[in-house]
Structure formats: structure tokens, C-alpha cells
N, CA, C and O atoms as a DFTB+ gen file, in Angstrom:
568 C
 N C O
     1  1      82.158     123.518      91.732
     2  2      83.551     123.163      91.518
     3  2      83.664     121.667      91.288
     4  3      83.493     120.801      92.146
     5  1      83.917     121.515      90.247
     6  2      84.223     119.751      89.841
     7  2      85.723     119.318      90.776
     8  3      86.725     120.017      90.928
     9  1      85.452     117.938      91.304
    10  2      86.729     117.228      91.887
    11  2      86.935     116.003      91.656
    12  3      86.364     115.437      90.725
    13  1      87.782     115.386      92.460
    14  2      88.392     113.915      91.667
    15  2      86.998     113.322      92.301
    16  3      86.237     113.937      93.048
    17  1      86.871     112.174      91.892
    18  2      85.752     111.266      92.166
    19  2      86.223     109.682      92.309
    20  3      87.005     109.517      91.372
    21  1      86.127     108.658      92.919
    22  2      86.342     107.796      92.514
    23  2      87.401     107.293      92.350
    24  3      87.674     106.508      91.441
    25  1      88.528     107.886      93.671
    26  2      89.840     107.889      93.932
    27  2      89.719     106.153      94.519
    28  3      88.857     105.569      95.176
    29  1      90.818     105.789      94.015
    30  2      91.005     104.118      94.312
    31  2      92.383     103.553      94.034
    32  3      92.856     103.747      92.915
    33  1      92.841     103.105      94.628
    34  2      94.482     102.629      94.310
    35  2      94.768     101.318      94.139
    36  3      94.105     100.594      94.883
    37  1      95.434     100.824      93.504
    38  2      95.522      99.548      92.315
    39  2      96.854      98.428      93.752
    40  3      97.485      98.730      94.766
    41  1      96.728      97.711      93.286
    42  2      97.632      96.788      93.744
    43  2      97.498      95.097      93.651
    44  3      96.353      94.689      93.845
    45  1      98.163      94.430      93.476
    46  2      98.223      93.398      93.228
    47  2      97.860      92.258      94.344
    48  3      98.187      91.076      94.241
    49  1      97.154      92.804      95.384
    50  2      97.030      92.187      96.734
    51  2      95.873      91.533      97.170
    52  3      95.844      90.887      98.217
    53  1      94.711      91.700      96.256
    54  2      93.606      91.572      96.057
    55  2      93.054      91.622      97.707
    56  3      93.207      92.582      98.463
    57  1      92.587      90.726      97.936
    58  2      91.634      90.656      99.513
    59  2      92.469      90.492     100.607
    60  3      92.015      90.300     101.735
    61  1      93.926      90.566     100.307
    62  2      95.062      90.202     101.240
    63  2      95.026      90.773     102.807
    64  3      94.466      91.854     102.629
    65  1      95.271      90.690     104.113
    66  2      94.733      91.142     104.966
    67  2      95.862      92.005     105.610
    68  3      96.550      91.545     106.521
    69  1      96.042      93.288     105.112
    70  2      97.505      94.404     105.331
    71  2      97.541      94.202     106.586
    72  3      98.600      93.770     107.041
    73  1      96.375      94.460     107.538
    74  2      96.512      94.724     108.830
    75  2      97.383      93.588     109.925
    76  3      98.289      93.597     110.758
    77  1      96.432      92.666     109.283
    78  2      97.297      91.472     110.286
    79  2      98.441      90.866     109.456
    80  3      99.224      90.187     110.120
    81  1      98.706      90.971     108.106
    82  2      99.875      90.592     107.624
    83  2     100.516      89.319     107.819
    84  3     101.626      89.235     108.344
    85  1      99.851      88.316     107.413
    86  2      99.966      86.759     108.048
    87  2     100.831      86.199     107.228
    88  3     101.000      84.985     107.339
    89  1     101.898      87.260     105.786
    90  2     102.803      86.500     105.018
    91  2     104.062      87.611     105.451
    92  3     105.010      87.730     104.675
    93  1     104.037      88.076     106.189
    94  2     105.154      89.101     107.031
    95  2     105.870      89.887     105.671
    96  3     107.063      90.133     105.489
    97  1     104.457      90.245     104.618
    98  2     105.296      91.344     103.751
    99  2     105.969      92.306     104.293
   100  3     105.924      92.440     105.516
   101  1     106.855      93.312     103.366
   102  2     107.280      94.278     104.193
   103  2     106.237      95.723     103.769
   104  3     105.110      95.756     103.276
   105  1     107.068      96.718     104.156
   106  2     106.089      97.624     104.036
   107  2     105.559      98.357     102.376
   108  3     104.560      98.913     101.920
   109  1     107.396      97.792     101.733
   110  2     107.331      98.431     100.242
   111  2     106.408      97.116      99.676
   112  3     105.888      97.313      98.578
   113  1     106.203      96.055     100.187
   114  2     105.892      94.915      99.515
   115  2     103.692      95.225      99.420
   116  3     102.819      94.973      98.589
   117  1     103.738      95.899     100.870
   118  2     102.271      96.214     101.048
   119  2     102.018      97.657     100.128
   120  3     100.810      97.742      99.907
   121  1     102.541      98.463      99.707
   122  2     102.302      99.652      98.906
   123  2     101.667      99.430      97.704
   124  3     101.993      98.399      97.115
   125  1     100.688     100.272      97.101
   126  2     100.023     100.144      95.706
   127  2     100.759     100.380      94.421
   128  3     101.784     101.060      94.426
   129  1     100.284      99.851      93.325
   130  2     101.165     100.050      92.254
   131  2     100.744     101.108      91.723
   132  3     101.549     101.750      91.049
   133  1      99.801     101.444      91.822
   134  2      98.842     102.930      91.231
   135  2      97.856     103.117      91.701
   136  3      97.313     102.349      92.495
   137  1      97.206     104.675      91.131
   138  2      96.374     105.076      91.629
   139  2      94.824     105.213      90.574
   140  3      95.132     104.780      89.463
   141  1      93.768     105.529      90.583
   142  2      93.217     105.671      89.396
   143  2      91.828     107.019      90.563
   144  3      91.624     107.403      91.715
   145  1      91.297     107.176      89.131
   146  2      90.504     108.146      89.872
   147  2      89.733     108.631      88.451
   148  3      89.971     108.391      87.267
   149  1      88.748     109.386      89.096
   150  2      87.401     109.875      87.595
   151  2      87.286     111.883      88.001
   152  3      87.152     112.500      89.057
   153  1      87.411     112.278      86.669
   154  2      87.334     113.894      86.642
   155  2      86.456     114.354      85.526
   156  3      86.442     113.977      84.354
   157  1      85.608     115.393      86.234
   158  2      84.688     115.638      84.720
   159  2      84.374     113.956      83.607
   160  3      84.559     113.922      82.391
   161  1      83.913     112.820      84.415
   162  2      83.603     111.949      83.300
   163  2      84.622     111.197      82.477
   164  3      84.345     110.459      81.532
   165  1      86.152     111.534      83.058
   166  2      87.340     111.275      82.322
   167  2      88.095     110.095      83.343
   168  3      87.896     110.265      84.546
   169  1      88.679     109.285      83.068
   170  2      89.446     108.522      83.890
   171  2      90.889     108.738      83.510
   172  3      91.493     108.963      82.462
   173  1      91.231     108.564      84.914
   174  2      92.384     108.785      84.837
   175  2      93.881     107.836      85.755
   176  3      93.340     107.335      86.741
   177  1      95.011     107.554      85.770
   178  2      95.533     106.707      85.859
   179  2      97.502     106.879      86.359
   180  3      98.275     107.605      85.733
   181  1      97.789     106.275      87.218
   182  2      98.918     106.645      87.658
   183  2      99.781     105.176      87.850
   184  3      99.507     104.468      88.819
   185  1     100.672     104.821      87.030
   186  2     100.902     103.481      87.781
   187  2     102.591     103.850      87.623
   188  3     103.207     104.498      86.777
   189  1     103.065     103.033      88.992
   190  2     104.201     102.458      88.697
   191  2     104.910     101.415      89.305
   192  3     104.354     100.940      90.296
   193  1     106.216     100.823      88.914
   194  2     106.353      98.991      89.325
   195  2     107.058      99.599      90.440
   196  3     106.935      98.814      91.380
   197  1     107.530     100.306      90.691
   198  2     108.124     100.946      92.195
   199  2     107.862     101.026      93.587
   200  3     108.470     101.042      94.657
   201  1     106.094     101.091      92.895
   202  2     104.939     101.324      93.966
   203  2     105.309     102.826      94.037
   204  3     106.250     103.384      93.473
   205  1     104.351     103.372      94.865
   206  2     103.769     104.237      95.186
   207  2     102.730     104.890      96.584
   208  3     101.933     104.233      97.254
   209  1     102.976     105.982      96.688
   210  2     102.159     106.226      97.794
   211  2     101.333     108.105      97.591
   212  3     101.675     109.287      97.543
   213  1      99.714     106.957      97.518
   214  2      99.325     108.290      96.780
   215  2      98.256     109.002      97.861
   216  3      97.499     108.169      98.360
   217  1      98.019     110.556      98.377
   218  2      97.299     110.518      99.200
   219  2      96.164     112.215      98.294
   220  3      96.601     113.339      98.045
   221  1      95.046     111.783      98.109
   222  2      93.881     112.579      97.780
   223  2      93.728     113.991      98.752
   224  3      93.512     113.827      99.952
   225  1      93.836     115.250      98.249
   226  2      93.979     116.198      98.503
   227  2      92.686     116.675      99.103
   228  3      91.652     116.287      98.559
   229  1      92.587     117.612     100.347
   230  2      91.519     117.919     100.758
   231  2      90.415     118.286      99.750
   232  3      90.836     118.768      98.699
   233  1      89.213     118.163      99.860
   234  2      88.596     118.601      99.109
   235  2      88.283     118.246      97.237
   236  3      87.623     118.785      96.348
   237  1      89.218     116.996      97.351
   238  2      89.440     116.483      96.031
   239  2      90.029     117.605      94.640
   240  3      89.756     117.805      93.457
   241  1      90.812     118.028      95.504
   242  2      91.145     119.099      94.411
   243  2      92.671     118.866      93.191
   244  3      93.119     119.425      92.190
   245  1      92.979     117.790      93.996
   246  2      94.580     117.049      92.909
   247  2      94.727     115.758      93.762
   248  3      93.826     115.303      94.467
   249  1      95.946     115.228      93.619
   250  2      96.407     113.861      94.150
   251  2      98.280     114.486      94.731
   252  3      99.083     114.946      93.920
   253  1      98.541     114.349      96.043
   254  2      99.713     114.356      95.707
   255  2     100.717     112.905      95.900
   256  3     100.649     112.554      97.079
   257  1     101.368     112.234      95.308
   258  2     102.363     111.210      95.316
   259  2     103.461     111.496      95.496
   260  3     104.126     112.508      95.276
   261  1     103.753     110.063      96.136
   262  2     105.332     109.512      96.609
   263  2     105.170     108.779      95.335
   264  3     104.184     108.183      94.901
   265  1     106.396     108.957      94.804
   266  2     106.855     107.388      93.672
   267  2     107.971     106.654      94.110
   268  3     108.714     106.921      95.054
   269  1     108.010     105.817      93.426
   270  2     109.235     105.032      94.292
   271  2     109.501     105.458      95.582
   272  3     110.393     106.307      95.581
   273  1     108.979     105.140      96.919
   274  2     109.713     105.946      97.863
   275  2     110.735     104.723      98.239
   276  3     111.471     105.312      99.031
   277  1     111.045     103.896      98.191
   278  2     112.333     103.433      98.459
   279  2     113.739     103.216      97.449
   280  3     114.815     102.804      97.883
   281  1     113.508     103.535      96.214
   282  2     114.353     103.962      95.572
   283  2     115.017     105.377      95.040
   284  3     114.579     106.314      94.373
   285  1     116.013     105.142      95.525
   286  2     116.612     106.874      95.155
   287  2     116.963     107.407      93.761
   288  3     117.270     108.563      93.468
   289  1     116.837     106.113      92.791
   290  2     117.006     106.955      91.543
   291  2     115.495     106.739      90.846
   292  3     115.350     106.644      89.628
   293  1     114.571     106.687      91.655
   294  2     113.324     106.397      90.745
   295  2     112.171     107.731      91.232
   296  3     111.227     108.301      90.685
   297  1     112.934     107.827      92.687
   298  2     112.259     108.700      93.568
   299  2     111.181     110.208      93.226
   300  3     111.955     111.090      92.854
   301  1     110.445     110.479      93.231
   302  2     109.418     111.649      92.965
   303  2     108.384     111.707      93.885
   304  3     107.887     110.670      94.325
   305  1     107.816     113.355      94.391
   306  2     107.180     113.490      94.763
   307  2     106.368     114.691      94.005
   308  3     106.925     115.701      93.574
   309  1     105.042     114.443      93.913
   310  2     104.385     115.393      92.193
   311  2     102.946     115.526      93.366
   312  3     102.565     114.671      94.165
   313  1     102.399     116.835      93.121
   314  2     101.113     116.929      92.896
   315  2     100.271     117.072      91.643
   316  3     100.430     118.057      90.922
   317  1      99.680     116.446      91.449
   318  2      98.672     116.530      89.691
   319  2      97.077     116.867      90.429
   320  3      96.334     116.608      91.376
   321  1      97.235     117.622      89.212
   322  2      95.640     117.672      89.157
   323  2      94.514     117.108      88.919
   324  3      94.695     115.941      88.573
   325  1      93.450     117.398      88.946
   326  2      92.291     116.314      88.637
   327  2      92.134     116.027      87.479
   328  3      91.472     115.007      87.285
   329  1      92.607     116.706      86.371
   330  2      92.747     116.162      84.849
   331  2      94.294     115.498      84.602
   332  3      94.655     115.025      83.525
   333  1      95.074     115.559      85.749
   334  2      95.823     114.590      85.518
   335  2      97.196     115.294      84.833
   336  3      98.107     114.579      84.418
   337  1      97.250     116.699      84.758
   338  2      98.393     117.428      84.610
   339  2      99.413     117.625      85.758
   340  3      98.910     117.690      86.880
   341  1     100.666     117.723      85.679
   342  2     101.587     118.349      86.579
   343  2     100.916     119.500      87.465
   344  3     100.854     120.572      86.864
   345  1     100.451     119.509      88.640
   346  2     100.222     121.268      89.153
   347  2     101.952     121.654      89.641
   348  3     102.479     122.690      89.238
   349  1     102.735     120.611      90.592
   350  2     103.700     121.189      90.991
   351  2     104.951     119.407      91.349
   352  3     104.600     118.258      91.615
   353  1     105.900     119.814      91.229
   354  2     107.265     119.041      91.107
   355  2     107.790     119.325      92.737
   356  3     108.615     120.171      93.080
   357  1     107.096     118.410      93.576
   358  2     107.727     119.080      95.363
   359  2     109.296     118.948      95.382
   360  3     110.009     119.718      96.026
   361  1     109.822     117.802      94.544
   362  2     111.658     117.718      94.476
   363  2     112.212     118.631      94.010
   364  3     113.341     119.061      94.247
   365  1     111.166     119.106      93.067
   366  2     112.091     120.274      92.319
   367  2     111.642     121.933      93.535
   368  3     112.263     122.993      93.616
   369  1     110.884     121.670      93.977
   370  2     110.460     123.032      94.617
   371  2     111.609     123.236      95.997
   372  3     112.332     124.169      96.344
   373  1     111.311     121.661      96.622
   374  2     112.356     121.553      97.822
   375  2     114.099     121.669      97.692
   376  3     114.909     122.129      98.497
   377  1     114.296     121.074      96.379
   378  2     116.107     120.614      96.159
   379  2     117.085     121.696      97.246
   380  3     118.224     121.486      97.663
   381  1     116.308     122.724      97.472
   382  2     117.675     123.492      98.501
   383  2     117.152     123.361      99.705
   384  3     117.306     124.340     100.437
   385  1     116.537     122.385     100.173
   386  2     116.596     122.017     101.569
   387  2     116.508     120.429     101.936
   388  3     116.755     119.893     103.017
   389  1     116.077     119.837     100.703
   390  2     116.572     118.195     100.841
   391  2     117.520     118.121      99.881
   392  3     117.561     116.902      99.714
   393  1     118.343     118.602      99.105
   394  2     119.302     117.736      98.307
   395  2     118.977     116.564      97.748
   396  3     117.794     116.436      97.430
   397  1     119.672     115.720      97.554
   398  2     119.761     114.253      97.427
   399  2     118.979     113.484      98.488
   400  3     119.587     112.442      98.735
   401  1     117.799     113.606      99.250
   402  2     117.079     113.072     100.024
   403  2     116.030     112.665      99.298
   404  3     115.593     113.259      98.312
   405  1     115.357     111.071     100.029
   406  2     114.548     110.084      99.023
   407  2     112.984     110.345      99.857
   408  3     112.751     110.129     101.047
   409  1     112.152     110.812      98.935
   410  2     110.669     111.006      99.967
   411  2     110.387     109.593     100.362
   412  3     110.649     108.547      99.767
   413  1     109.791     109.806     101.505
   414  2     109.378     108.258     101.580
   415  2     107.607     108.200     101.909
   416  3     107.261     107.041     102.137
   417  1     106.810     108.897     101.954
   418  2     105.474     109.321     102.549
   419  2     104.958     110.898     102.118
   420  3     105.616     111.854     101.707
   421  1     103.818     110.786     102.332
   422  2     102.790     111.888     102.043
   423  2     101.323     111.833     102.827
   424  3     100.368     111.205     102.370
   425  1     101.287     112.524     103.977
   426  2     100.010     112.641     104.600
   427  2      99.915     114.331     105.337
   428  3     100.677     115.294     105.255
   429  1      98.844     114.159     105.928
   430  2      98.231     115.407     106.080
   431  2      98.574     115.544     107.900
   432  3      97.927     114.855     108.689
   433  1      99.707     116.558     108.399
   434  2     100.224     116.850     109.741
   435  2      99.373     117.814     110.129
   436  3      99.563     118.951     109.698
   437  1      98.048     117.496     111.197
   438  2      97.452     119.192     111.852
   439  2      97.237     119.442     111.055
   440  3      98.162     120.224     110.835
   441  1      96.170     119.460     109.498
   442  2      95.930     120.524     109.012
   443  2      96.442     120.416     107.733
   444  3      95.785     120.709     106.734
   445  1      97.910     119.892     107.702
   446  2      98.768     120.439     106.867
   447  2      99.557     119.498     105.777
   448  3     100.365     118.605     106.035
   449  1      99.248     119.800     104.896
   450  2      99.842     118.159     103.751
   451  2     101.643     118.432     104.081
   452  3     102.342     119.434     103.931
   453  1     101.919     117.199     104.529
   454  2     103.196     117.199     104.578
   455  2     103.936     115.948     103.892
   456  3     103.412     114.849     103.714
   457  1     105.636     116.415     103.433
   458  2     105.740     115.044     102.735
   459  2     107.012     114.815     103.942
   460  3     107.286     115.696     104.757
   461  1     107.613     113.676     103.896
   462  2     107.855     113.259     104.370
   463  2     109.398     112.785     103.602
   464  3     109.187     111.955     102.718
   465  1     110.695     113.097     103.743
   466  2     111.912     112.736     103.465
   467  2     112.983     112.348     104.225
   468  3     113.071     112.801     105.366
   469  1     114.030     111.397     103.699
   470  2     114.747     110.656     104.422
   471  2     116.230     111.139     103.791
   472  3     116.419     110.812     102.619
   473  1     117.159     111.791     104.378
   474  2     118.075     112.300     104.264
   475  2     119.448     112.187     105.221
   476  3     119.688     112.706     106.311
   477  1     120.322     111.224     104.303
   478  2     121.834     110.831     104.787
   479  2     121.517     109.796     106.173
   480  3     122.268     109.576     107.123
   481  1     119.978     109.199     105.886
   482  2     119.577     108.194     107.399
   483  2     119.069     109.022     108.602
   484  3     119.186     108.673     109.777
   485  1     118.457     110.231     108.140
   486  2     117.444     110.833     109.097
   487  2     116.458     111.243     108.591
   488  3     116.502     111.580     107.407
   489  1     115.078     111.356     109.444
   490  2     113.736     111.214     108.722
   491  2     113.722     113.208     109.196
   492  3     114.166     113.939     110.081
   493  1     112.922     113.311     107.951
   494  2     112.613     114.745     108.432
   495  2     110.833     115.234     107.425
   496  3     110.707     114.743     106.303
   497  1     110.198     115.740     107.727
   498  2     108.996     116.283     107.165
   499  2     109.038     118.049     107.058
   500  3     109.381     118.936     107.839
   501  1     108.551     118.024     105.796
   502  2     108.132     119.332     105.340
   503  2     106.753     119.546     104.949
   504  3     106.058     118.674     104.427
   505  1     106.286     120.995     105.272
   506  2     104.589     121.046     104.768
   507  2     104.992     121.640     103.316
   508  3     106.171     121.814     103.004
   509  1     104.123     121.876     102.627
   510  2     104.038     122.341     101.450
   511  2     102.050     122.688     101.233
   512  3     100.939     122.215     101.472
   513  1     102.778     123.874     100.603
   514  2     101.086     124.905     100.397
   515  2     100.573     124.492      98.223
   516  3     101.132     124.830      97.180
   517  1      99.506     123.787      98.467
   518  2      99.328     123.035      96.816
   519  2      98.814     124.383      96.051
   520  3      98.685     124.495      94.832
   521  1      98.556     125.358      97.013
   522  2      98.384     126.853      96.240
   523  2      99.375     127.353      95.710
   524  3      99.445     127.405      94.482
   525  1     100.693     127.994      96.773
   526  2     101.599     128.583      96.380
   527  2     102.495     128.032      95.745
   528  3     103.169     128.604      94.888
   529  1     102.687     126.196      96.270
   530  2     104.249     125.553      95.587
   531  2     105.047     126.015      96.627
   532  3     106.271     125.992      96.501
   533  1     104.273     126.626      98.107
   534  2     105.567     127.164      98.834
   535  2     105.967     125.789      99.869
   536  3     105.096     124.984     100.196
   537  1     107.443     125.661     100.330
   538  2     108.047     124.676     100.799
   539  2     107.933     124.905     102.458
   540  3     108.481     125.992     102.645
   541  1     107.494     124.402     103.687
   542  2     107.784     125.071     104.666
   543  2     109.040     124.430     105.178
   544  3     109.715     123.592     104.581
   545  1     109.290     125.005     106.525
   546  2     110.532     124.626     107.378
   547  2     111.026     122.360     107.857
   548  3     110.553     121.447     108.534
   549  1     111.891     122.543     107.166
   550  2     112.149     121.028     107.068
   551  2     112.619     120.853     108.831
   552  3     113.417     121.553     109.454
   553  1     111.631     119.405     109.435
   554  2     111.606     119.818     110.590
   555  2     111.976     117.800     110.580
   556  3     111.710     116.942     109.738
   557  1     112.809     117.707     112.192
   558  2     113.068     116.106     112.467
   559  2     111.406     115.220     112.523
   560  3     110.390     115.591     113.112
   561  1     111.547     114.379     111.961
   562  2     110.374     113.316     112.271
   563  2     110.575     111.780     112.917
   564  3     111.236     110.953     112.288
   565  1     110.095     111.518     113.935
   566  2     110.640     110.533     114.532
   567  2     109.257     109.508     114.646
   568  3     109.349     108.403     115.182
């Protein structure tokens, strides 16, 4: 089974030191501008000025992203595949249980890729299955 290879995320920060943060960026200021990564010998490429938050799927099997997560009209959350196609649209899969809510994160809860949305000023997380496209139960995150 071929997978992504060579997953690496772009940013303008060069050797900058995130951890200790000695120019008190903020957090959208520390985020990458893109992502890049190699499939079957092909490169491939994700950027945007919004930033981004991109996290590599178990097993290297797609990428799923936050885009813009602090802007609400720029906002997306996409899984693509390793050639770099759409597999699934999580805004469009979720819309009847976040509405108008802005993702802000994407990591893996127990097991379980979850994204992470901010709705009317409350944080809440959902899992999502990169097989089915199925949405699970939108639960408080604190």
C-alpha cells in the first residue's frame, strides 16, 4: 500500500523557538502556512496566507486540515488524499450539527481523529470516520 511520505509543513519561522516563544507570538501567528508532502514519487502542496493546521492521518493514508481556523469566512476543514484529491468536505458533512461554527484544530482523541469547532463562543469536538465521512456526536471541549 503506497502512503504519504515526506509530510513537512511550511512556515515562515525558520529556526524560531515555538516552545519558549521569546517574541510572545500568538498562537495564529505560530501556525504553518502549508503543508507539503511526496506520493507515489509526486509532490504535493497545500498552502494558505490564513495559515493552517494540518495533521497526517494514521498510517499515512490522507492529510486532514484546518484552514483558516481563525477566520470564519475563510474557514475549512478537508481531508485529501495522498494524490492530493478531495476524499471528504468535514463542513459540508457536519453543517447540521455545527452550523455557522469556525473549526479551529484537528488531532487524534483516544484513537480517534477529531476536529475540533468553536460555536457562538463554545468549544466543542467531533470524531469523524475518514472511511465512512461519518460525523460522530458533537461533544463540549474544555
Amino acid at each position: 500500500m503506497s502512503v504519504i511520505e515526506n509530510f513537512s509543513v511550511i512556515d515562515n519561522l525558520g529556526s524560531y523557538d515555538r516552545a519558549a516563544n521569546p517574541h510572545g507570538l500568538s498562537v495564529r501567528e505560530l501556525l504553518p502556512t502549508g503543508v507539503s508532502w511526496s506520493f507515489l514519487e509526486c509532490s504535493y502542496k497545500i498552502k494558505n496566507p490564513h495559515k493552517l493546521i494540518p495533521k497526517l492521518l494514521l498510517d499515512g493514508i490522507g492529510i486532514a486540515v484546518v484552514i483558516a481556523p481563525f477566520d470564519i469566512h475563510e474557514n475549512k476543514a478537508l481531508i485529501v488524499k495522498p494524490g492530493g484529491d478531495l476524499m471528504w468536505d468535514v463542513r459540508a458533512a457536519a453543517k447540521a450539527i455545527i452550523g455557522q461554527g469556525v473549526f479551529s484544530d484537528v488531532r487524534y482523541v483516544s484513537g480517534s481523529l477529531c476536529f475540533f469547532v468553536n460555536i457562538n463562543g463554545l468549544d466543542y469536538r467531533f470524531s469523524f470516520d475518514v472511511v465512512s465521512g461519518a460525523v460522530g456526536v458533537l461533544t463540549p471541549s474544555y
